[in-house]
Coordinates of C-alpha atoms and ligand atoms in Angstrom, one line a residue:
X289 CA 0.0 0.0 0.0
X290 CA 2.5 2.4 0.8
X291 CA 4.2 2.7 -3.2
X292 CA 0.2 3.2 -4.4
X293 CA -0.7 6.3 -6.2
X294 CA -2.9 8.4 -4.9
X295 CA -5.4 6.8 -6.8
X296 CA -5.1 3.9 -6.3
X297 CA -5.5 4.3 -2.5
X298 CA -8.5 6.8 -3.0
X299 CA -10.5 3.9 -5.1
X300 CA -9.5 1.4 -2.0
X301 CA -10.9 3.7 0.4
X302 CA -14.0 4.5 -1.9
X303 CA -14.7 0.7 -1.9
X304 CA -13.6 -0.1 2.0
X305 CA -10.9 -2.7 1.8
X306 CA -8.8 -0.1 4.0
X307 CA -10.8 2.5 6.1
X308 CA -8.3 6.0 6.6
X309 CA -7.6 5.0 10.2
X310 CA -5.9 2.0 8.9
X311 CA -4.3 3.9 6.2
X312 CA -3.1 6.6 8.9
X313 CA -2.0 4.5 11.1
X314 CA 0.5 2.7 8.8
X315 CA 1.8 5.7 7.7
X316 CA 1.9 6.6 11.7
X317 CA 4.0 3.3 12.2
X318 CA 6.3 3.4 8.8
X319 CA 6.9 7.2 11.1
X320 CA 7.4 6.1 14.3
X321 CA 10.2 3.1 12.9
X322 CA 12.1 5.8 10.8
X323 CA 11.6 9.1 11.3
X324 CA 14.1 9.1 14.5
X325 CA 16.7 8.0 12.2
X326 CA 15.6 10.3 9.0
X327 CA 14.6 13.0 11.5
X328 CA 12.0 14.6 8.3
X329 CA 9.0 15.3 10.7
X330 CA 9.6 17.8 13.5
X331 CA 5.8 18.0 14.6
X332 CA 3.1 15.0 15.2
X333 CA 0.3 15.3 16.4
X334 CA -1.3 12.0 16.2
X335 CA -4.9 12.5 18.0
X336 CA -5.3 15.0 15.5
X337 CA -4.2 13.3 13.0
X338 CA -6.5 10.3 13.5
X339 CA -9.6 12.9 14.6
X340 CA -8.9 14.0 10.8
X341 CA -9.2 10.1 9.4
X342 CA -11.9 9.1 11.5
X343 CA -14.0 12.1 10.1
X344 CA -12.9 11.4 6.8
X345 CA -14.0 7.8 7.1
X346 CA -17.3 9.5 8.0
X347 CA -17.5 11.4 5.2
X348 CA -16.8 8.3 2.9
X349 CA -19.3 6.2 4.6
X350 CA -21.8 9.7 3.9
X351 CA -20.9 9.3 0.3
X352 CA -19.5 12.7 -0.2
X353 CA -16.2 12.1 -0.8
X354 CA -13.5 14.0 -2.8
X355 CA -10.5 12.1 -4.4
X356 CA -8.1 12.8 -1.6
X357 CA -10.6 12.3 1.3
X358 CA -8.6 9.7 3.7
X359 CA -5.1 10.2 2.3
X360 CA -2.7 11.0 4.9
X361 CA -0.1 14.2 3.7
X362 CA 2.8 15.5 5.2
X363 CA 3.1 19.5 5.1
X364 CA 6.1 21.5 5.2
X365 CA 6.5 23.4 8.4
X366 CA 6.2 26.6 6.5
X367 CA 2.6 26.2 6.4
X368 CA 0.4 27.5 9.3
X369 CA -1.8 25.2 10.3
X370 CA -4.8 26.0 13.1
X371 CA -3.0 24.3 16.7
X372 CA -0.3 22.9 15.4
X373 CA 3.6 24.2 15.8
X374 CA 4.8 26.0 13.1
X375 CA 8.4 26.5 13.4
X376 CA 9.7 27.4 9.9
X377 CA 12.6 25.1 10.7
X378 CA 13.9 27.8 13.0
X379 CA 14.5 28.4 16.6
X380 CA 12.5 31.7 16.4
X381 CA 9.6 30.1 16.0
X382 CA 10.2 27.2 18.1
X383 CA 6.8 27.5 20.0
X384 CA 4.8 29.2 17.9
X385 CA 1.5 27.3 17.7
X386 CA -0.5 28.3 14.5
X387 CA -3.7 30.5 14.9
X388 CA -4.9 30.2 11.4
X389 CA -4.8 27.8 8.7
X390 CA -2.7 28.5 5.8
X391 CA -4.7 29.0 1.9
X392 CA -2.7 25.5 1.0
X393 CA -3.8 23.6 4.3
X394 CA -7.2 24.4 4.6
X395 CA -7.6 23.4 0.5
X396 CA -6.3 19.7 2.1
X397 CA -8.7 20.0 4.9
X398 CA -11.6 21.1 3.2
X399 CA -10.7 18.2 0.4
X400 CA -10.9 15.7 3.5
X401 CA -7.3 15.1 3.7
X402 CA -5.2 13.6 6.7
X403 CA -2.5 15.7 8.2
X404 CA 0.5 13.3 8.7
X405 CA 2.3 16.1 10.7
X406 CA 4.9 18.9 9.7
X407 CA 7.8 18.5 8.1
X408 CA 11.6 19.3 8.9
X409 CA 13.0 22.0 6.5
X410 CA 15.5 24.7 6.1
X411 CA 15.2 27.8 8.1
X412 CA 13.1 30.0 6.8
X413 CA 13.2 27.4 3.2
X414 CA 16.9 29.3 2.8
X415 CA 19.0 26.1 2.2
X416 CA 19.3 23.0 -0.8
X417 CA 20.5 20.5 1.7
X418 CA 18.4 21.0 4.7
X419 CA 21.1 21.6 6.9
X420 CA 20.8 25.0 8.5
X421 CA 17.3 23.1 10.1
X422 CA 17.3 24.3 13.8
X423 CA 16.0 21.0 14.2
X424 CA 18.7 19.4 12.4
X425 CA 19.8 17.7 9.0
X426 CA 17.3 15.1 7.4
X427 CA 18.9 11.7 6.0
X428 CA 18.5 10.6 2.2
X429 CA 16.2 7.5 2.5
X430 CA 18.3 6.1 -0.5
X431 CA 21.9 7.0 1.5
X432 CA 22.1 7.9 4.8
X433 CA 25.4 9.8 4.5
X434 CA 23.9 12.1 2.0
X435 CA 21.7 14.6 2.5
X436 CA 17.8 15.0 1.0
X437 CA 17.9 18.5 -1.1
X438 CA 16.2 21.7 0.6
X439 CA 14.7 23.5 1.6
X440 CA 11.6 20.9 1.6
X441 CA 13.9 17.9 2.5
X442 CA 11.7 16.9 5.3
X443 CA 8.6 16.4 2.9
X444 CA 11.3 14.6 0.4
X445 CA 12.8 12.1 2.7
X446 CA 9.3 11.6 3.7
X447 CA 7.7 11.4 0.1
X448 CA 10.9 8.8 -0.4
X449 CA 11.1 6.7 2.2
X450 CA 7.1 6.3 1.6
X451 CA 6.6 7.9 5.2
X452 CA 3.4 9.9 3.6
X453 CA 1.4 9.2 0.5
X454 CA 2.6 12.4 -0.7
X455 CA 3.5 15.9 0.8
X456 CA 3.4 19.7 0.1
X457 CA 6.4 21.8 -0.2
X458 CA 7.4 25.2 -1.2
X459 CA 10.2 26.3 -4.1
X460 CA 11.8 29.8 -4.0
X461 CA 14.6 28.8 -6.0
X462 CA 14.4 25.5 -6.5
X463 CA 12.9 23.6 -2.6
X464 CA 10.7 21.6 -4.6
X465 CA 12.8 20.5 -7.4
X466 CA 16.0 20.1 -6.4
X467 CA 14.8 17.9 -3.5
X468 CA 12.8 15.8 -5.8
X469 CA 16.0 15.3 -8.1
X470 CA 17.8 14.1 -5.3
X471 CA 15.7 11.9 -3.2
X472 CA 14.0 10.4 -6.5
X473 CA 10.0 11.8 -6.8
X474 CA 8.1 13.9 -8.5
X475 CA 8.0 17.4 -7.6
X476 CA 6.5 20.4 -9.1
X477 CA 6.4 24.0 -8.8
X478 CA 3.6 26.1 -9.6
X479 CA 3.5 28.7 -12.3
X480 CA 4.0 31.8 -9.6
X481 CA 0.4 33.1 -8.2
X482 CA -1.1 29.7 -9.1
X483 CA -1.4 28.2 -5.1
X484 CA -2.0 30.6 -2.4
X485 CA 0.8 31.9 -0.4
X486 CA -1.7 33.0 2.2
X487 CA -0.8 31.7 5.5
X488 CA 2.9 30.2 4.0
X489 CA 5.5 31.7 5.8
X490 CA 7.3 34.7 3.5
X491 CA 10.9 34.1 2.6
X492 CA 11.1 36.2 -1.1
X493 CA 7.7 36.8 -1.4
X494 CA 7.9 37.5 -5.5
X495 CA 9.2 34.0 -6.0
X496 CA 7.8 32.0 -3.0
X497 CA 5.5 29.5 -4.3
X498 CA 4.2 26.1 -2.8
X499 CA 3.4 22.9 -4.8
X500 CA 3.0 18.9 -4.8
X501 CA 5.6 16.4 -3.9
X502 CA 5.0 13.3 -4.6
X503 CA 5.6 9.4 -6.1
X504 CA 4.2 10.6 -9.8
X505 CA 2.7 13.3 -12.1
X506 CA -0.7 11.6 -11.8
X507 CA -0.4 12.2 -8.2
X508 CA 0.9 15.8 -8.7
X509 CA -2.1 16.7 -11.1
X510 CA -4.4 15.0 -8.4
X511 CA -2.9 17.6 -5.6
X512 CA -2.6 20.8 -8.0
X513 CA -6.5 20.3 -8.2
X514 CA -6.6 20.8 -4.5
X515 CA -4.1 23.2 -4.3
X516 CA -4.5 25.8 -7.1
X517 CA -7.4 28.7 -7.5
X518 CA -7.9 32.2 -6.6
X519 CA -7.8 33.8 -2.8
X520 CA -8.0 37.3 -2.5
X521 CA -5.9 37.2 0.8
X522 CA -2.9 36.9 -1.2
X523 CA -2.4 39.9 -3.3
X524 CA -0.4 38.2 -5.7
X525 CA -3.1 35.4 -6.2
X526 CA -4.0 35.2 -9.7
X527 CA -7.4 34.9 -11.0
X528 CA -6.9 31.8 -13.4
X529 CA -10.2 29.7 -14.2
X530 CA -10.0 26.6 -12.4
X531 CA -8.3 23.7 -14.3
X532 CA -8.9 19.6 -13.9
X533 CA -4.8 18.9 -14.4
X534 CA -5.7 15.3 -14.4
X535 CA -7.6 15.9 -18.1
X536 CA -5.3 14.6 -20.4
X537 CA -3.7 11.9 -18.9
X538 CA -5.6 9.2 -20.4
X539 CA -4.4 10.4 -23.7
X540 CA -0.8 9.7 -22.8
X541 CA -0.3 5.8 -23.5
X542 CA -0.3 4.2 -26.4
X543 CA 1.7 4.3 -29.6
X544 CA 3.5 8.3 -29.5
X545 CA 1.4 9.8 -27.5
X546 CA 3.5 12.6 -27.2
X547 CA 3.9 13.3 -31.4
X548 CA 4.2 17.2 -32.5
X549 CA 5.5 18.1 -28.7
X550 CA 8.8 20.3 -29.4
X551 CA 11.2 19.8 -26.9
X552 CA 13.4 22.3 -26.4
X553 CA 17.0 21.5 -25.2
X554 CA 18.6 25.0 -23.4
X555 CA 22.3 24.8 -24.5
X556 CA 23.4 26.1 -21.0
X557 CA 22.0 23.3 -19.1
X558 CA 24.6 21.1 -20.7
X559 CA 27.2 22.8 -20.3
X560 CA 30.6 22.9 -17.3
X561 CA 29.5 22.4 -14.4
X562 CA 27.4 19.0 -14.9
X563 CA 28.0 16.2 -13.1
X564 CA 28.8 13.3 -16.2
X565 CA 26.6 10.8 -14.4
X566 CA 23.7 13.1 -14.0
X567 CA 24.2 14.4 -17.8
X568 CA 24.0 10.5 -19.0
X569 CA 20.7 9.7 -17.0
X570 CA 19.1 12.9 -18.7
X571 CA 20.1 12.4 -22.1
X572 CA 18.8 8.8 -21.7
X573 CA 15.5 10.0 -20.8
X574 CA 15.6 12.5 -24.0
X575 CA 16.1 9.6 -26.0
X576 CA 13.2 8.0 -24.4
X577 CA 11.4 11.2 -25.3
X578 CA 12.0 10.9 -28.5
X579 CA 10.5 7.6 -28.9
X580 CA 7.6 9.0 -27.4
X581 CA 7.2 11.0 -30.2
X582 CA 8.9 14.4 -29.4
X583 CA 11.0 16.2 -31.4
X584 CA 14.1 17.6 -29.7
X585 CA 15.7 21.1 -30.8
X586 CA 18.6 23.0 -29.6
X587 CA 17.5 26.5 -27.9
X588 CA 19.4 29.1 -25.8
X589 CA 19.1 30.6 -22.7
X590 CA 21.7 33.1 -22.9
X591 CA 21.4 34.3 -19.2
X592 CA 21.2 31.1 -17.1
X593 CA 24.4 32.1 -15.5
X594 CA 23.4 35.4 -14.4
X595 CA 20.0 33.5 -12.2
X596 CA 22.1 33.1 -9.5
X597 CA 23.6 36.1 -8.7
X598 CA 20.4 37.9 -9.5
X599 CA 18.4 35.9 -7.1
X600 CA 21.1 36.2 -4.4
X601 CA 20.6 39.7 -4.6
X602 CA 16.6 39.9 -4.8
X603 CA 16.0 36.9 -2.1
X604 CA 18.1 38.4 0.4
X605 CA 16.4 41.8 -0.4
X606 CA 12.7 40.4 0.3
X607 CA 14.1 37.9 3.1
X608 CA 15.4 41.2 5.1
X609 CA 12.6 43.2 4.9
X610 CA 9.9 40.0 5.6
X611 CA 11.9 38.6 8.4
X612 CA 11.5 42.1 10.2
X613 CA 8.8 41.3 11.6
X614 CA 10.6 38.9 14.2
X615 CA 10.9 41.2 16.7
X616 CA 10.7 39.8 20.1
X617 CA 7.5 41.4 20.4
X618 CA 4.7 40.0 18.6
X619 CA 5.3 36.5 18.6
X620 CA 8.4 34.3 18.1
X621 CA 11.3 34.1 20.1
X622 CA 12.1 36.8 23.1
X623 CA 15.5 37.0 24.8
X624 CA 15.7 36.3 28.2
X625 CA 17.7 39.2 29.3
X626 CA 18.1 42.7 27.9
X627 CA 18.9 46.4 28.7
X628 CA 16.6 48.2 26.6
X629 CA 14.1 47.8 23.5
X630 CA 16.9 48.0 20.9
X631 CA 18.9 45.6 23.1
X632 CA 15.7 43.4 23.2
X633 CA 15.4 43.4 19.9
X634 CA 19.1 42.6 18.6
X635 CA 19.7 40.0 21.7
X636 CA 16.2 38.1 20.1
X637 CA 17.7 38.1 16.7
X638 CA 20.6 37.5 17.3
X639 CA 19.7 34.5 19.5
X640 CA 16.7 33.2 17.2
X641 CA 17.8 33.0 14.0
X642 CA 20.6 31.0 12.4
X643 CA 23.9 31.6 10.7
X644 CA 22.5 31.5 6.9
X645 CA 19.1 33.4 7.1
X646 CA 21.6 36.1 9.5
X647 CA 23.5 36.4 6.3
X648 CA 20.8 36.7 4.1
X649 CA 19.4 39.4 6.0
X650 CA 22.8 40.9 6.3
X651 CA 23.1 40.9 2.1
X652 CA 19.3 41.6 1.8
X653 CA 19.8 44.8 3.8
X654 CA 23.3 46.4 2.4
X655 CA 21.5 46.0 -1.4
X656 CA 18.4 47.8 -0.3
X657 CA 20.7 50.6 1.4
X658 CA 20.1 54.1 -0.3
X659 CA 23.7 54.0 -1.4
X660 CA 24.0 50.5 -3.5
X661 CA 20.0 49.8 -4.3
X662 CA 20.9 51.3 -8.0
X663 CA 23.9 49.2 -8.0
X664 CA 22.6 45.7 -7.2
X665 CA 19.0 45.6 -6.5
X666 CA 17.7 47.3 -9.4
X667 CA 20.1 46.3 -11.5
X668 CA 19.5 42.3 -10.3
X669 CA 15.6 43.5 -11.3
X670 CA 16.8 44.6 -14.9
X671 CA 18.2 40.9 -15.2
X672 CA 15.2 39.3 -14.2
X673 CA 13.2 40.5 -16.8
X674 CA 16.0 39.4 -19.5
X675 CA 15.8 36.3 -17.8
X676 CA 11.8 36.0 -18.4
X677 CA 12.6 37.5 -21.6
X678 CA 14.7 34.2 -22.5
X679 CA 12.3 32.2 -21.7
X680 CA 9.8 33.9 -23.8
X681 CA 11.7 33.3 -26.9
X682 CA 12.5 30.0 -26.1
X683 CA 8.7 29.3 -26.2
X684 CA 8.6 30.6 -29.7
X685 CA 10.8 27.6 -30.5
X686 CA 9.1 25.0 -28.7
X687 CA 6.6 23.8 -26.2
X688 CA 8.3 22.3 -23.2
X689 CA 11.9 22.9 -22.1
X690 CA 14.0 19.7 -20.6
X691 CA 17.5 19.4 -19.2
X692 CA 18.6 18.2 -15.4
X693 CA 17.1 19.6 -12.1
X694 CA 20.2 19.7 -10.2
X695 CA 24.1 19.4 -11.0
X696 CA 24.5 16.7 -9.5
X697 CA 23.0 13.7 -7.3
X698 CA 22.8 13.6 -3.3
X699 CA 26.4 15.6 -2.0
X700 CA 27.5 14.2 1.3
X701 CA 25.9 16.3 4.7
X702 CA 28.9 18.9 5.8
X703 CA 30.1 18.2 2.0
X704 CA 29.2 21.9 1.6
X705 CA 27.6 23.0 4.4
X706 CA 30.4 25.8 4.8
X707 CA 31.0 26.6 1.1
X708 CA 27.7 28.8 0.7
X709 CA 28.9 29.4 -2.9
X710 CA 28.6 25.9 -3.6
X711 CA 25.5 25.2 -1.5
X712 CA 23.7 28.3 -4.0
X713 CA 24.9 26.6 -7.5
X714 CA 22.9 23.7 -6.5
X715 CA 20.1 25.8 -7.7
X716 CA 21.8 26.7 -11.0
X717 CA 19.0 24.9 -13.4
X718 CA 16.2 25.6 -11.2
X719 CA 16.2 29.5 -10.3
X720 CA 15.2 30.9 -14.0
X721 CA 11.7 29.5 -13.7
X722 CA 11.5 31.3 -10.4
X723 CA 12.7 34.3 -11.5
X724 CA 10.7 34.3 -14.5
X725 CA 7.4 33.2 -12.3
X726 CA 7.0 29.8 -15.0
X727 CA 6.0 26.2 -13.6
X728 CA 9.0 23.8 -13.3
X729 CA 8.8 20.1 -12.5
X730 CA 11.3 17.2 -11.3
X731 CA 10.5 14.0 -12.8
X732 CA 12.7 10.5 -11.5
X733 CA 15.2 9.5 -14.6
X734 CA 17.4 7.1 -13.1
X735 CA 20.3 6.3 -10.7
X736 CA 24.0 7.3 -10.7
X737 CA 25.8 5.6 -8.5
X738 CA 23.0 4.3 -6.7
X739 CA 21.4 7.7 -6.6
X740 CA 18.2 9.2 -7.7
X741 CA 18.6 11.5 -10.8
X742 CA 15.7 14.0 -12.0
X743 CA 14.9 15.3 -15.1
X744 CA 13.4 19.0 -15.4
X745 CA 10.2 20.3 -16.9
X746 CA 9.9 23.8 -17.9
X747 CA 6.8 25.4 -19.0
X748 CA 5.5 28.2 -20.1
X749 CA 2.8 30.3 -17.8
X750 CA -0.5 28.1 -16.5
X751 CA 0.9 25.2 -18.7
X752 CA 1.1 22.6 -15.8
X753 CA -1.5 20.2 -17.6
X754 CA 0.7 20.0 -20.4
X755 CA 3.5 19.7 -18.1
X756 CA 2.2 16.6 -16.1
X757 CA 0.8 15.1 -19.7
X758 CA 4.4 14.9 -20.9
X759 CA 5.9 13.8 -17.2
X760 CA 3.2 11.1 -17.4
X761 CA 4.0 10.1 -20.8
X762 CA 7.2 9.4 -19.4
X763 CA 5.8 7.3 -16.2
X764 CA 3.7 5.1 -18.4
X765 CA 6.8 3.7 -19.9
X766 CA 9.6 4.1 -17.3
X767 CA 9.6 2.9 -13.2
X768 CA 11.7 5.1 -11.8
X769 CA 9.1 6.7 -10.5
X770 CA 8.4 3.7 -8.4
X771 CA 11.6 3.0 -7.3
X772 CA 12.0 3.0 -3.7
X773 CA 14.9 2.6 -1.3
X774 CA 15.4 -0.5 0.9
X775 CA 14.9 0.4 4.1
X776 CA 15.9 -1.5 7.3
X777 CA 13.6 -1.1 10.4
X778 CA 16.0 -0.5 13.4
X779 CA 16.1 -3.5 15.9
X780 CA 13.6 -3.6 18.3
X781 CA 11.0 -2.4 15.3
X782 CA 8.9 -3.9 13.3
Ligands
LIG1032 N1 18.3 26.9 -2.3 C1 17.7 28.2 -2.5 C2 18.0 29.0 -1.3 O1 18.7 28.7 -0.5 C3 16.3 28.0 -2.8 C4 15.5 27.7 -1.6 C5 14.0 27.6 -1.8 O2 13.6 27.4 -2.9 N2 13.3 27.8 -0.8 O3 17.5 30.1 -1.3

């Protein structure tokens, strides 16, 4: 049961050979005999959680229920959720306990989804490894020396060691993506202003933007139903009709079912820098494309290599000014002792947050300052519309973009946990989509090494459907998607 699709465990709850307190529960054990080794949860709550299946069992036995009613999900910790700890991954928020439900959790709730528990992350999603966690690092189900991608690496190692039948997470530069790549799933981020940010705690609000992670696109498509719409709380919501991204998947078996898609092939993503290993899985899965039916053609990207910097400038930017508002005073962490309200208010800083997002807001702050905001900050927002501006002609060319999600597989934890430089190029394939506000995807291509590889989507604005037709199109014909790692219950465990 655990490797089912979503589907597949929605049509065994729709005809009762598993009731969602069962189904819970063995997610709740498959927890209890890992998770204090992968360490991806950092909050469970399980009378909740089961209050949540035995009502959904309710509603199935009612006959009212929606394709995700009963299926237990894990949510990133960056989503409120009403009574439940909500830490962000950092030390600031170590007791804060949620007074609201976020846009993305009550879409779950409302669908008659089960809330697993919250998942461990990077502080404040600023990470690719999941290592400046004030919780701590999360293992790689497939390795426990390496570590899962960030920020969402608590939903990945859960999504991949099948601790959850799927989870949310949240991709700024690449937390959704990268993660997927390297723990081996399916992961996709959101054309920007699809899925509510309301309730999701702010890191760069102009790229934030919170998706599916999960075993396939299917499952994907099935969650993006839940997820996406309008909601005038966020500003930055867009009004886009709602969409059934599970339409055209029945179309993609068969003999070429993907015949007339252009692939386009960005010169840059196969350039220095790529990991040989990695670059043989993806070209495999082009070929594989191609027998599909698609047609390949070379395009350009001529600014890749300038996402990086430009994001480092503009994330830090939003990140200072959002992360303000821990204080001391309103909510999150307080110091203990002080002298006076400014002394208050640097001592619960300094004390609360961590050494990357203090450096972030360090960087975020000097490229606002009056005297270099021409220099960097508006000139890193110059870039990032010849960035979109890329893209845009790319899609004259063709209809999908594909190359790898990350440079390379799983790096070893502490590999480059003090090189930020090198932590940030792990993002090098995934931040143009972000800047340019398009929907990316991580689909599972194969191992190197004995490690999961991921092959990247890229499409144009609101074109996840297509997106998760072609991903599919891919799944019908491939396992790697299925793939799971062999995990050993510790002794005394069963
Ligand atoms: N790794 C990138 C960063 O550290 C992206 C993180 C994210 O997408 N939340 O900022």
């Amino acid at each position: 049961m655990i490797n089912s699709s979503l589907k597949t465990l929605s049509q065994m709850l729709a005809k009762k050979e598993i009731s969602s307190v069962e189904m819970t529960q063995t997610f709740l054990n498959r927890i209890h005999q890992f998770n204090p080794t992968i360490n991806a949860y950092i909050a469970l709550d399980e009378a909740k959680t089961l209050a949540q299946a035995k009502a959904a069992d309710a509603r199935i036995a009612a006959g009212n229920a929606e394709p995700l009613t009963g299926i237990p999900f894990a949510q990133k910790d960056i989503f409120c959720a009403k009574g439940w700890r909500t830490t962000c991954g950092s030390k600031m928020l170590e007791n804060f306990i949620a007074p609201y439900d976020a846009h993305v959790i009550s879409q779950f709730d409302n669908a008659g989804a089960v809330n697993l528990g919250k998942t461990n992350m990077d502080e404040f999603a600023m990470g690719s490894s999941n290592e400046t966690s004030y919780f701590g690092g999360v293992k790689n189900p497939w390795n426990f020396d390496r570590v899962p991608g960030g920020s969402s690496g608590g939903s990945a190692a859960a999504v991949a060691a099948r601790l959850c039948a799927a989870a949310t997470g949240t991709d700024t530069g690449g937390s959704i993506r990268q993660p997927a790549s390297l723990c081996g799933f399916t992961g996709l981020k959101p054309t920007y202003g699809l899925v509510s940010r309301y309730g999701m705690i702010a890191f760069a609000s102009s790229l934030d933007q919170a998706g599916p992670m999960a075993k396939s696109a299917e499952d994907c498509a099935m969650m993006l139903n839940v997820m996406a719409g309008f909601d005038e709380r966020d500003s930055t919501s867009l009004n886009h009709p709602k969409e059934d991204y599970t339409r055209g998947l029945a179309g993609m078996s068969g003999d070429k079912p993907l015949k007339g898609l252009k692939i386009g092939l960005p010169k840059e993503y196969f350039a220095d820098g790529l990991d040989a290993g990695v670059a043989k899985v993806v070209q495999d899965a082009i070929v594989e494309y191609r027998k599909l039916g698609a047609e390949t053609v070379e395009i350009s990207l001529p600014n890749t290599k300038l996402s990086i910097p430009v994001y480092y400038v503009l994330a830090p930017a939003e990140a200072s000014s959002n992360l303000s508002r821990y204080d001391g005073v309103r909510y999150g962490h307080r110091a203990a002792e002080y002298t006076d309200l400014t002394d208050m208010y640097c001592k619960s800083r300094a004390e609360g947050f961590g050494a990357e997002v203090k450096r972030r807001i360090l960087i975020g702050t000097y490229v606002l300052s009056a005297g270099y905001y021409d220099a960097y900050y508006l000139k890193a927002q110059q870039i990032r519309h010849l960035i979109a501006d890329d893209f845009k002609q790319a899609f004259k060319e063709c209809d999908i973009i594909m190359g790898p999600t990350a440079p390379s597989t799983a790096f070893r934890a502490g590999e480059k946990a003090d090189d930020p430089v090198a932590m940030y190029l792990q993002d090098v394939y995934t931040i143009a989509t972000n800047l340019a506000g398009l929907p990316g995807m991580s689909i599972p291509a194969g191992f190197d090494k004995g490690l999961p590889v991921g092959l990247q989507l890229m499409g144009n604005y609101f074109d996840e459907a297509r997106m998760l037709d072609v991903a599919h199109a891919y799944q019908q014909v491939t396992d790697w998607h299925l793939q799971m790692p062999d995990l050993k219950a510790p002794e005394g465990l069963k």
